[in-house]
Coordinates of C-alpha atoms in Angstrom, one line a residue:
Chain A
X1 CA 132.2 102.4 37.0
X2 CA 135.7 100.4 38.4
X3 CA 135.2 98.7 41.4
X4 CA 138.0 100.3 43.8
X5 CA 139.6 98.6 47.0
X6 CA 136.8 99.2 50.0
X7 CA 140.1 100.3 52.0
X8 CA 140.3 103.9 52.2
X9 CA 144.2 103.2 52.1
X10 CA 144.4 101.3 49.3
X11 CA 144.2 102.9 46.3
X12 CA 143.8 106.1 46.2
X13 CA 145.1 107.0 43.3
X14 CA 142.1 105.2 41.9
X15 CA 139.6 106.3 44.0
X16 CA 140.3 110.3 43.0
X17 CA 140.6 108.7 39.3
X18 CA 137.4 108.0 39.2
X19 CA 135.2 110.9 41.7
X20 CA 137.2 113.8 41.0
X21 CA 134.9 114.8 38.6
X22 CA 131.6 114.4 41.1
X23 CA 133.3 115.6 44.4
X24 CA 134.9 118.5 42.5
X25 CA 131.7 119.1 40.7
X26 CA 129.1 118.9 43.4
X27 CA 131.6 121.2 45.3
X28 CA 132.0 124.1 42.7
X29 CA 127.6 124.0 42.5
X30 CA 128.0 124.2 46.3
X31 CA 130.7 126.7 46.8
X32 CA 130.6 128.6 43.2
X33 CA 134.0 129.3 43.2
X34 CA 137.0 127.2 41.7
X35 CA 139.1 128.0 44.1
X36 CA 137.2 127.3 47.0
X37 CA 136.0 123.9 45.0
X38 CA 139.5 123.0 44.4
X39 CA 140.1 123.3 48.2
X40 CA 137.3 121.4 49.4
X41 CA 138.3 118.6 46.6
X42 CA 141.9 118.2 48.2
X43 CA 140.2 118.2 52.0
X44 CA 137.7 115.3 50.8
X45 CA 140.3 113.6 49.4
X46 CA 142.5 114.1 52.0
X47 CA 140.0 113.3 54.5
X48 CA 138.9 110.2 53.0
X49 CA 142.3 109.0 52.8
X50 CA 143.1 109.9 56.8
X51 CA 139.6 108.2 57.7
X52 CA 140.5 104.4 57.3
X53 CA 137.1 103.8 56.8
X54 CA 136.1 100.9 54.8
X55 CA 132.8 100.0 52.9
X56 CA 130.7 97.6 52.6
X57 CA 129.8 98.8 48.9
X58 CA 130.8 100.7 46.4
X59 CA 127.9 103.5 46.8
X60 CA 128.8 104.2 50.8
X61 CA 131.7 105.0 49.2
X62 CA 130.3 107.3 46.6
X63 CA 126.9 109.0 49.5
X64 CA 130.0 109.5 51.8
X65 CA 132.2 112.0 49.3
X66 CA 129.1 113.1 48.9
X67 CA 128.2 114.0 52.1
X68 CA 131.9 115.3 53.1
X69 CA 132.0 117.4 49.8
X70 CA 128.8 118.9 51.4
X71 CA 130.2 119.5 55.1
X72 CA 133.7 120.8 53.9
X73 CA 132.1 123.0 51.2
X74 CA 129.5 124.2 54.1
X75 CA 133.0 124.8 56.1
X76 CA 134.4 127.1 53.6
X77 CA 131.3 129.1 52.8
X78 CA 130.5 129.7 56.3
X79 CA 133.7 131.4 57.1
X80 CA 133.5 134.9 57.7
X81 CA 137.3 135.8 56.0
X82 CA 135.5 134.2 52.8
X83 CA 132.3 136.2 53.1
X84 CA 134.5 139.4 53.4
X85 CA 136.6 139.0 51.0
X86 CA 136.3 137.9 46.8
X87 CA 139.4 137.3 44.3
X88 CA 140.1 139.2 41.5
X89 CA 139.9 136.5 39.0
X90 CA 137.1 135.0 40.6
X91 CA 134.0 137.1 39.0
X92 CA 135.6 136.1 35.5
X93 CA 136.4 132.5 36.5
X94 CA 132.5 131.8 37.2
X95 CA 131.3 133.4 34.3
X96 CA 132.8 131.4 32.0
X97 CA 133.5 128.0 33.5
X98 CA 132.4 126.0 30.5
X99 CA 133.5 126.2 26.7
X100 CA 129.9 126.6 25.2
X101 CA 128.0 129.4 25.9
X102 CA 125.2 127.8 26.5
X103 CA 126.5 125.5 29.2
X104 CA 127.6 128.2 30.9
X105 CA 123.9 129.6 30.5
X106 CA 123.0 126.4 32.6
X107 CA 125.2 126.9 34.8
X108 CA 124.7 130.5 35.2
X109 CA 120.8 129.7 35.7
X110 CA 122.1 127.3 38.2
X111 CA 124.3 129.2 40.4
X112 CA 121.1 132.0 41.1
X113 CA 118.9 128.7 42.8
X114 CA 118.7 129.2 46.4
X115 CA 121.2 126.1 47.7
X116 CA 118.3 124.1 48.9
X117 CA 116.8 123.7 45.7
X118 CA 120.4 124.1 44.0
X119 CA 122.0 120.9 45.3
X120 CA 119.5 118.5 44.5
X121 CA 118.7 120.3 41.0
X122 CA 122.6 119.2 40.2
X123 CA 122.9 116.0 41.9
X124 CA 120.1 115.0 40.0
X125 CA 120.8 115.6 36.6
X126 CA 124.3 116.2 36.4
X127 CA 125.3 113.3 39.3
X128 CA 122.5 111.5 37.8
X129 CA 121.3 110.3 41.3
X130 CA 117.7 109.0 42.4
X131 CA 115.5 111.1 44.6
X132 CA 116.1 108.2 47.3
X133 CA 120.0 108.7 46.9
X134 CA 119.7 112.4 46.9
X135 CA 117.9 112.2 50.1
X136 CA 120.0 110.1 51.5
X137 CA 123.1 112.5 51.1
X138 CA 121.3 115.4 52.1
X139 CA 119.2 113.7 55.2
X140 CA 116.1 115.1 53.7
X141 CA 112.7 112.7 53.2
X142 CA 112.4 111.2 49.3
X143 CA 109.4 113.6 49.5
X144 CA 111.2 116.7 49.7
X145 CA 113.6 116.2 47.1
X146 CA 111.0 115.5 44.9
X147 CA 109.5 118.4 46.1
X148 CA 112.4 120.5 46.1
X149 CA 113.4 119.5 42.8
X150 CA 110.1 120.5 41.4
X151 CA 110.3 123.9 42.6
X152 CA 114.2 124.0 41.2
X153 CA 113.1 123.2 37.5
X154 CA 110.4 125.3 38.2
X155 CA 112.3 128.6 38.1
X156 CA 114.8 127.1 36.0
X157 CA 112.4 126.4 33.3
X158 CA 111.4 130.4 34.0
X159 CA 114.9 131.5 33.6
X160 CA 116.2 129.7 30.7
X161 CA 112.5 129.8 29.2
X162 CA 111.4 125.6 29.0
X163 CA 114.9 124.7 27.6
X164 CA 117.0 121.6 29.4
X165 CA 115.4 120.6 32.9
X166 CA 112.6 118.0 31.7
X167 CA 110.8 115.6 33.6
Chain B
X1 CA 116.4 115.9 30.9
X2 CA 119.6 117.3 28.8
X3 CA 121.6 114.6 28.6
X4 CA 124.4 116.0 26.6
X5 CA 125.2 119.1 27.8
X6 CA 125.0 117.7 31.6
X7 CA 127.4 115.1 30.4
X8 CA 129.8 117.8 28.9
X9 CA 129.5 120.2 31.6
X10 CA 130.4 117.5 34.0
X11 CA 133.0 116.0 31.8
X12 CA 134.7 119.7 32.5
X13 CA 133.8 120.2 36.0
X14 CA 137.7 118.6 37.1
X15 CA 139.9 120.5 39.3
X16 CA 142.3 122.6 38.1
X17 CA 145.9 120.5 37.8
X18 CA 147.1 122.9 40.5
X19 CA 145.2 121.4 43.0
X20 CA 145.7 118.0 41.6
X21 CA 149.4 118.8 42.1
X22 CA 149.1 119.5 45.6
X23 CA 146.3 116.7 46.8
X24 CA 149.2 114.7 45.8
X25 CA 151.9 116.1 47.5
X26 CA 149.8 116.0 50.9
X27 CA 148.9 112.5 50.0
X28 CA 152.3 111.9 50.3
X29 CA 153.1 113.7 53.3
X30 CA 150.0 111.7 55.2
X31 CA 149.4 109.1 57.2
X32 CA 147.0 106.7 56.2
X33 CA 144.2 106.0 58.8
X34 CA 143.7 102.9 60.2
X35 CA 140.2 101.0 59.9
X36 CA 137.9 102.5 61.9
X37 CA 136.5 98.9 63.1
X38 CA 139.5 98.5 65.6
X39 CA 138.8 102.2 66.7
X40 CA 135.7 101.6 67.5
X41 CA 136.6 98.4 69.0
X42 CA 139.5 99.3 70.8
X43 CA 136.8 102.6 71.7
X44 CA 134.0 99.9 73.5
X45 CA 137.3 97.9 74.5
X46 CA 137.9 100.8 77.1
X47 CA 134.6 101.9 77.5
X48 CA 134.0 98.2 78.9
X49 CA 137.2 97.4 80.6
X50 CA 136.1 101.4 82.6
X51 CA 133.1 100.0 83.3
X52 CA 134.1 97.0 84.6
X53 CA 137.0 98.7 87.2
X54 CA 134.7 101.4 87.6
X55 CA 131.6 99.9 89.4
X56 CA 133.0 98.0 91.6
X57 CA 135.3 100.9 92.5
X58 CA 131.9 102.7 93.5
X59 CA 130.5 99.8 95.0
X60 CA 133.3 99.5 97.2
X61 CA 134.0 103.3 98.3
X62 CA 129.6 103.6 98.5
X63 CA 129.1 103.3 102.3
X64 CA 126.9 100.7 103.0
X65 CA 123.8 100.8 104.1
X66 CA 122.8 101.3 108.5
X67 CA 121.5 98.1 109.6
X68 CA 119.4 97.8 112.6
X69 CA 121.0 95.8 115.3
X70 CA 119.5 92.6 116.2
X71 CA 120.1 90.2 119.3
X72 CA 120.4 85.9 118.7
X73 CA 118.7 84.0 120.9
X74 CA 119.3 80.4 121.7
X75 CA 118.1 77.1 123.2
X76 CA 114.1 75.8 123.4
X77 CA 110.7 76.5 124.0
X78 CA 108.1 78.8 123.3
X79 CA 108.5 82.5 121.7
X80 CA 107.3 86.2 123.1
X81 CA 104.0 86.6 124.9
X82 CA 102.8 89.8 124.2
X83 CA 102.7 89.9 120.5
X84 CA 100.4 92.1 118.6
X85 CA 101.2 92.2 114.9
X86 CA 102.2 88.9 113.9
X87 CA 103.2 88.4 109.8
X88 CA 103.8 84.6 109.2
X89 CA 105.6 83.5 105.9
X90 CA 105.4 79.8 104.3
X91 CA 107.5 77.0 105.4
X92 CA 107.7 74.2 107.9
X93 CA 108.2 76.7 110.2
X94 CA 105.1 78.4 109.9
X95 CA 102.7 78.9 113.3
X96 CA 105.7 78.3 115.7
X97 CA 106.1 81.6 116.5
X98 CA 102.9 81.8 118.3
X99 CA 100.8 78.3 119.2
X100 CA 103.4 77.6 122.3
X101 CA 102.6 80.9 124.0
X102 CA 102.4 80.4 127.7
X103 CA 99.0 81.6 127.7
X104 CA 96.8 78.5 127.6
X105 CA 93.8 78.4 124.6
X106 CA 90.1 78.1 125.9
X107 CA 90.3 74.9 124.3
X108 CA 93.5 73.4 125.6
X109 CA 91.6 74.9 129.1
X110 CA 89.3 73.2 128.6
X111 CA 91.0 69.5 127.3
X112 CA 92.9 70.3 130.3
X113 CA 90.0 70.7 133.1
X114 CA 88.8 67.5 131.9
X115 CA 91.7 65.3 131.8
X116 CA 91.5 66.0 136.0
X117 CA 87.9 65.4 136.0
X118 CA 86.3 68.6 135.9
X119 CA 82.7 68.2 134.4
X120 CA 81.5 70.8 131.3
X121 CA 79.3 72.9 133.4
X122 CA 82.1 73.5 135.4
X123 CA 84.7 73.7 132.8
X124 CA 81.8 76.4 131.4
X125 CA 81.0 78.3 134.1
X126 CA 85.1 78.7 135.0
X127 CA 86.1 80.2 131.4
X128 CA 83.3 82.3 131.9
X129 CA 85.0 84.2 134.6
X130 CA 87.2 85.5 132.2
X131 CA 90.6 84.0 133.9
X132 CA 93.7 84.1 131.7
X133 CA 95.0 80.2 132.6
X134 CA 98.5 79.3 131.7
X135 CA 100.4 76.6 131.8
X136 CA 102.7 76.9 133.8
X137 CA 99.5 78.0 136.8
X138 CA 98.2 75.5 135.7
X139 CA 100.3 72.9 136.5
X140 CA 100.5 74.6 139.8
X141 CA 97.0 74.0 140.4
X142 CA 96.8 70.4 140.0
X143 CA 100.3 70.1 142.1
X144 CA 98.9 71.9 145.0
X145 CA 95.3 70.0 144.5
X146 CA 97.5 66.5 144.4
X147 CA 98.4 67.0 147.9
X148 CA 95.0 67.8 149.3
X149 CA 93.2 65.3 151.0
X150 CA 89.9 64.9 149.8
X151 CA 87.1 63.1 147.6
X152 CA 87.2 65.8 144.7
X153 CA 90.4 68.1 145.4
X154 CA 89.6 69.2 141.1
X155 CA 86.4 71.0 142.1
X156 CA 85.1 74.8 140.8
X157 CA 85.6 76.1 144.0
X158 CA 89.1 75.7 144.6
X159 CA 90.3 76.3 140.6
X160 CA 88.6 80.0 141.0
X161 CA 90.4 80.6 145.0
X162 CA 93.6 79.3 143.1
X163 CA 92.3 81.9 140.0
X164 CA 91.5 84.2 142.4
X165 CA 95.0 84.7 143.6
X166 CA 96.8 83.7 140.9
X167 CA 95.6 85.4 137.6
X168 CA 95.0 88.1 135.4
X169 CA 91.7 88.4 134.3
X170 CA 91.0 88.8 130.6
X171 CA 88.4 91.6 129.7
X172 CA 89.6 92.0 126.5
X173 CA 91.6 94.7 127.5
X174 CA 94.8 93.1 126.9
X175 CA 96.0 94.8 123.6
X176 CA 95.4 97.9 125.9
X177 CA 96.9 97.6 129.4
X178 CA 100.1 95.2 129.0
X179 CA 99.0 92.1 131.4
X180 CA 95.3 92.2 131.6
X181 CA 93.7 93.7 134.5
X182 CA 90.1 93.7 135.1
X183 CA 88.2 96.8 134.8
X184 CA 85.0 96.7 136.7
X185 CA 81.5 98.0 134.2
X186 CA 78.1 97.1 134.5
X187 CA 77.2 94.0 132.7
X188 CA 80.8 92.7 132.6
X189 CA 80.6 88.8 133.5
X190 CA 83.7 89.2 136.0
X191 CA 81.9 92.1 138.0
X192 CA 82.5 90.6 141.7
X193 CA 85.7 90.0 141.0
X194 CA 88.9 92.1 143.0
X195 CA 90.0 95.1 141.6
X196 CA 93.0 96.3 140.5
X197 CA 93.3 100.3 141.4
X198 CA 96.8 100.5 138.6
X199 CA 94.0 99.3 135.8
X200 CA 91.0 101.6 137.5
X201 CA 93.4 104.7 137.5
X202 CA 94.3 103.2 133.6
X203 CA 91.1 103.0 133.0
X204 CA 90.5 106.8 134.2
X205 CA 93.4 108.5 132.2
X206 CA 92.8 106.6 128.8
X207 CA 89.0 108.1 129.7
X208 CA 90.5 111.1 130.2
X209 CA 92.7 111.2 126.9
X210 CA 89.6 109.6 124.7
X211 CA 90.8 109.2 121.3
X212 CA 94.2 110.8 120.9
X213 CA 96.9 110.7 122.9
X214 CA 99.0 113.8 123.9
X215 CA 102.5 113.1 122.7
X216 CA 104.0 113.5 126.4
X217 CA 102.7 110.4 127.0
X218 CA 104.9 107.2 126.4
X219 CA 103.0 104.3 127.4
X220 CA 101.8 102.8 130.9
X221 CA 102.0 99.1 132.3
X222 CA 100.5 97.9 135.9
X223 CA 103.4 96.2 138.4
X224 CA 103.2 93.5 139.8
X225 CA 101.1 95.6 142.9
X226 CA 99.1 97.3 141.3
X227 CA 100.7 100.7 140.7
X228 CA 100.2 101.8 137.4
X229 CA 103.2 103.2 136.1
X230 CA 103.1 105.7 133.3
X231 CA 105.9 106.9 130.8
X232 CA 106.4 110.7 130.6
X233 CA 108.5 111.5 127.5
X234 CA 108.7 115.8 127.6
X235 CA 111.7 117.3 127.7
X236 CA 111.3 119.8 130.8
X237 CA 112.4 121.4 133.6
X238 CA 112.7 118.1 136.6
X239 CA 110.8 120.7 138.4
X240 CA 108.4 120.8 136.4
X241 CA 105.8 118.5 137.1
X242 CA 102.3 119.7 135.8
X243 CA 102.3 116.4 133.9
X244 CA 102.3 114.6 136.7
X245 CA 100.1 116.2 138.3
X246 CA 97.4 115.7 135.0
X247 CA 98.3 112.6 134.9
X248 CA 97.3 111.8 138.8
X249 CA 94.1 114.3 138.6
X250 CA 93.0 112.2 135.4
X251 CA 94.1 108.6 137.6
X252 CA 91.6 109.9 140.4
X253 CA 93.5 112.1 142.3
X254 CA 96.9 112.7 144.5
X255 CA 96.4 109.5 146.1
X256 CA 95.7 107.1 143.0
X257 CA 98.1 104.4 142.9
X258 CA 100.2 105.8 140.0
X259 CA 104.1 105.9 139.6
X260 CA 106.2 107.8 136.8
X261 CA 108.6 107.0 134.4
X262 CA 110.6 109.1 132.1
X263 CA 110.4 108.0 128.4
X264 CA 111.9 108.3 124.9
X265 CA 109.0 107.5 122.9
X266 CA 105.9 108.7 122.7
X267 CA 103.5 106.1 122.6
X268 CA 102.1 107.7 119.3
X269 CA 105.9 106.9 118.0
X270 CA 105.6 103.4 118.8
X271 CA 102.2 103.1 117.0
X272 CA 103.7 104.5 113.8
X273 CA 106.7 102.3 114.1
X274 CA 104.4 99.7 114.8
X275 CA 102.0 100.0 111.6
X276 CA 105.4 101.0 109.5
X277 CA 107.3 97.3 110.4
X278 CA 103.7 95.7 109.0
X279 CA 103.9 97.6 105.8
X280 CA 107.8 96.8 106.2
X281 CA 107.3 93.0 106.5
X282 CA 104.0 92.1 104.7
X283 CA 103.9 90.3 101.6
X284 CA 108.2 89.2 102.1
X285 CA 107.8 85.5 103.6
X286 CA 109.0 86.4 106.7
X287 CA 108.0 84.5 110.0
X288 CA 107.9 87.5 112.8
X289 CA 105.7 88.5 115.2
X290 CA 106.1 91.8 117.3
X291 CA 104.4 93.8 119.6
X292 CA 105.4 97.3 121.5
X293 CA 106.7 96.8 125.7
X294 CA 105.3 99.9 126.8
X295 CA 107.1 99.0 130.0
X296 CA 110.4 98.8 127.9
X297 CA 109.0 102.0 125.8
X298 CA 109.9 100.0 122.8
X299 CA 109.0 97.6 120.0
X300 CA 109.9 94.2 120.7
X301 CA 110.3 92.1 116.9
X302 CA 111.0 88.2 117.2
X303 CA 112.1 86.1 114.3
X304 CA 112.8 83.0 113.4
X305 CA 115.4 83.5 110.8
X306 CA 117.9 86.4 110.0
X307 CA 115.9 89.5 108.5
X308 CA 116.8 90.1 104.9
X309 CA 120.1 93.1 104.8
X310 CA 116.9 95.2 102.9
X311 CA 114.8 94.6 106.3
X312 CA 117.3 95.4 108.2
X313 CA 117.9 99.1 106.8
X314 CA 114.5 100.1 106.3
X315 CA 114.6 98.9 110.2
X316 CA 117.6 100.9 110.7
X317 CA 115.9 103.8 108.8
X318 CA 112.9 103.7 111.3
X319 CA 114.5 103.4 114.3
X320 CA 118.0 105.6 113.9
X321 CA 118.8 105.6 116.9
X322 CA 118.7 102.1 117.3
X323 CA 116.6 101.6 121.0
X324 CA 112.7 102.3 119.5
X325 CA 112.5 98.6 117.8
X326 CA 114.3 95.1 119.2
X327 CA 114.9 92.5 116.9
X328 CA 115.3 89.1 118.4
X329 CA 116.7 86.8 116.0
X330 CA 115.0 83.0 117.8
X331 CA 117.1 80.2 116.5
X332 CA 116.0 76.6 117.4
X333 CA 112.5 76.2 119.7
X334 CA 113.6 79.2 122.1
X335 CA 111.7 79.8 125.5
X336 CA 111.2 83.6 125.2
X337 CA 109.4 85.3 127.3
X338 CA 108.4 88.7 129.3
X339 CA 111.1 87.7 132.0
X340 CA 113.3 87.3 129.5
X341 CA 112.6 90.9 127.4
X342 CA 112.4 92.8 130.5
X343 CA 114.5 91.0 132.8
X344 CA 113.4 89.9 136.5
X345 CA 111.4 92.4 138.4
X346 CA 113.8 94.0 141.2
X347 CA 112.7 94.3 144.1
X348 CA 114.2 96.5 147.4
X349 CA 112.1 95.4 150.1
X350 CA 110.5 98.3 151.9
X351 CA 111.5 100.7 149.6
X352 CA 110.9 101.7 145.9
X353 CA 110.7 99.4 142.9
X354 CA 112.8 100.2 139.8
X355 CA 112.1 99.8 136.4
X356 CA 112.4 96.4 135.1
X357 CA 116.0 96.3 134.0
X358 CA 117.2 94.3 130.5
X359 CA 118.8 90.7 130.5
X360 CA 122.3 91.2 128.9
X361 CA 121.6 87.7 126.7
X362 CA 118.4 88.8 124.7
X363 CA 117.7 92.2 125.3
X364 CA 119.2 95.9 125.0
X365 CA 119.6 99.3 126.8
X366 CA 116.1 100.2 126.9
X367 CA 114.4 103.5 126.5
X368 CA 113.2 103.7 129.8
X369 CA 114.5 105.3 133.0
X370 CA 114.0 106.5 136.4
X371 CA 111.3 104.3 137.6
X372 CA 109.7 105.5 140.8
X373 CA 106.5 103.9 141.9
X374 CA 104.7 104.6 145.5
X375 CA 104.2 102.7 148.4
X376 CA 106.0 99.5 147.2
X377 CA 106.4 96.3 149.7
X378 CA 108.2 93.4 149.8
X379 CA 106.8 91.1 147.5
X380 CA 104.7 87.8 148.1
X381 CA 104.4 84.6 146.3
X382 CA 102.3 85.8 144.3
X383 CA 104.2 88.1 142.4
X384 CA 106.6 86.4 141.1
X385 CA 105.6 85.0 137.4
X386 CA 105.8 81.4 136.6
X387 CA 107.5 79.9 133.6
X388 CA 106.3 77.1 131.6
X389 CA 107.8 73.5 132.5
X390 CA 109.3 72.1 129.4
X391 CA 108.8 69.0 130.0
X392 CA 108.7 67.8 126.3
X393 CA 112.8 69.6 125.6
X394 CA 113.9 68.5 129.0
X395 CA 112.5 65.7 131.3
X396 CA 112.9 65.7 134.4
X397 CA 114.3 63.1 136.2
X398 CA 112.1 60.8 138.8
X399 CA 111.5 62.1 141.9
X400 CA 113.6 65.6 141.1
X401 CA 110.9 68.6 140.4
X402 CA 111.2 70.8 137.6
X403 CA 113.1 73.3 139.6
X404 CA 116.0 71.7 140.8
X405 CA 116.3 70.1 136.9
X406 CA 116.8 73.7 136.1
X407 CA 114.1 73.6 133.7
X408 CA 112.3 77.0 135.9
X409 CA 114.4 80.5 134.1
X410 CA 114.8 82.6 137.1
X411 CA 112.4 81.9 139.6
X412 CA 112.0 78.8 142.3
X413 CA 109.0 77.8 141.5
X414 CA 107.1 74.9 143.1
X415 CA 107.8 71.5 141.6
X416 CA 105.9 70.6 138.4
X417 CA 104.2 67.1 137.6
X418 CA 105.6 67.4 134.3
X419 CA 104.1 64.2 133.4
X420 CA 100.1 65.6 134.2
X421 CA 100.1 67.5 130.9
X422 CA 100.9 64.0 128.7

């Protein structure tokens, strides 16, 4: 990973370049909507730019971005306006966000999981975070994260007939 | 784990170009945030400044706790003779409050009697009588006997005769009856000595009360003429004499030598305060002595140092009106006797004796007023309370008596041989 300036007001483009997929991907996994994920992506980096935070280590910056994504996603999904309105194009976009059919199959199976299992599974398999790191981001105990990963995997195996999600 | 699939999916999860462009525009317009540590530092500094400003302001605005008043007594000599409670702190002042009392201890009396030639048998016999000898009375006796012609002026008969006229008998009831009094009893070693009607009345009154004093009872004391003055607390119709009648009946009937004084505090109140003071001063390393002065209807607390604010504040709480406790700070080696606490006994010849007023120098207005004593007569020499001569501090010029040299506090005293004490 490329080392970025530890101050948030310097090298913002480099930080966006490094973390945009992580931020957008987690936002998409959390909200299930590309449009909402775009909004969360923008707000996350704006918040980062305006926060003035200084990070002692790159891991701290990454953890901060992940927590911010989850918080902003929660705000978006909790909006009463969003709960009552569904954009016409969103259904198609969510249904086929990836090029390969197998990828869309995996994504759809993931989206069917409850949030408490979906986010740990996404962070573990897509962002390759350890259970300890996931526990830190989600403010859970590592044991809880392992339990949720295990149950999430079981559900995915049932949906995907045993493919993809190994221990 | 199927890494290629997840890696491929992850690579496709990119924000839309539109969102990317909008973010670039917003970032261009946004003001970068200042480092958080500065904000934190500023917040901490602001809080500290606020605390530094507010706390002194709060202290300045907060009303200071009320402190009990005290009076300062300066001089040389000894301290209160009626102290009941005593708390002594450590240090060089220890013992300075009580060991110079006017009353002679048995050891001092023995030593003094031996010095003028009394035999051991006479000394024992005299001490068995229970007279409460004071230093002033002793020197008065010595001075009188020096002028008596004869081979043995210092004999038991003359001392008994002198004591009968001059002294009270210490019956061990001094705590109960201010001033000490003879109370007749079957096996009492002093039985046969002259009775004091006021003391008899007091004893009858205490028998009437039993173990529990009524709340309207403010205390009692015996005047120099033997009248028992009873303090009545009750706020009642001036025409209602039921309490007076009850006391008179209890004290021996309508002819009993009993007078009445209005009072603010009951004896129970003062007893409670007495205990509170003990609890307050105990363990604080403060040298103090105190006791209830029935004739003043208050507690007099002597100390040789200004009491800490904490103690004065607590005393103010115990005595909100400031007249139940008199705090005296005695500096140097002050002489503080009962006369100085009470002031001299004013006597209206042939008429009514008023309650003892207070010396403005050492006292405050007491809670006692409107004394009425029946049958008062003009005082005799025996009514005068003698003051211990301070021969060590104020040597008497040769050929002059203690009175002439200004040693006596209030009354004319017979000339005293100050050298005799040495």
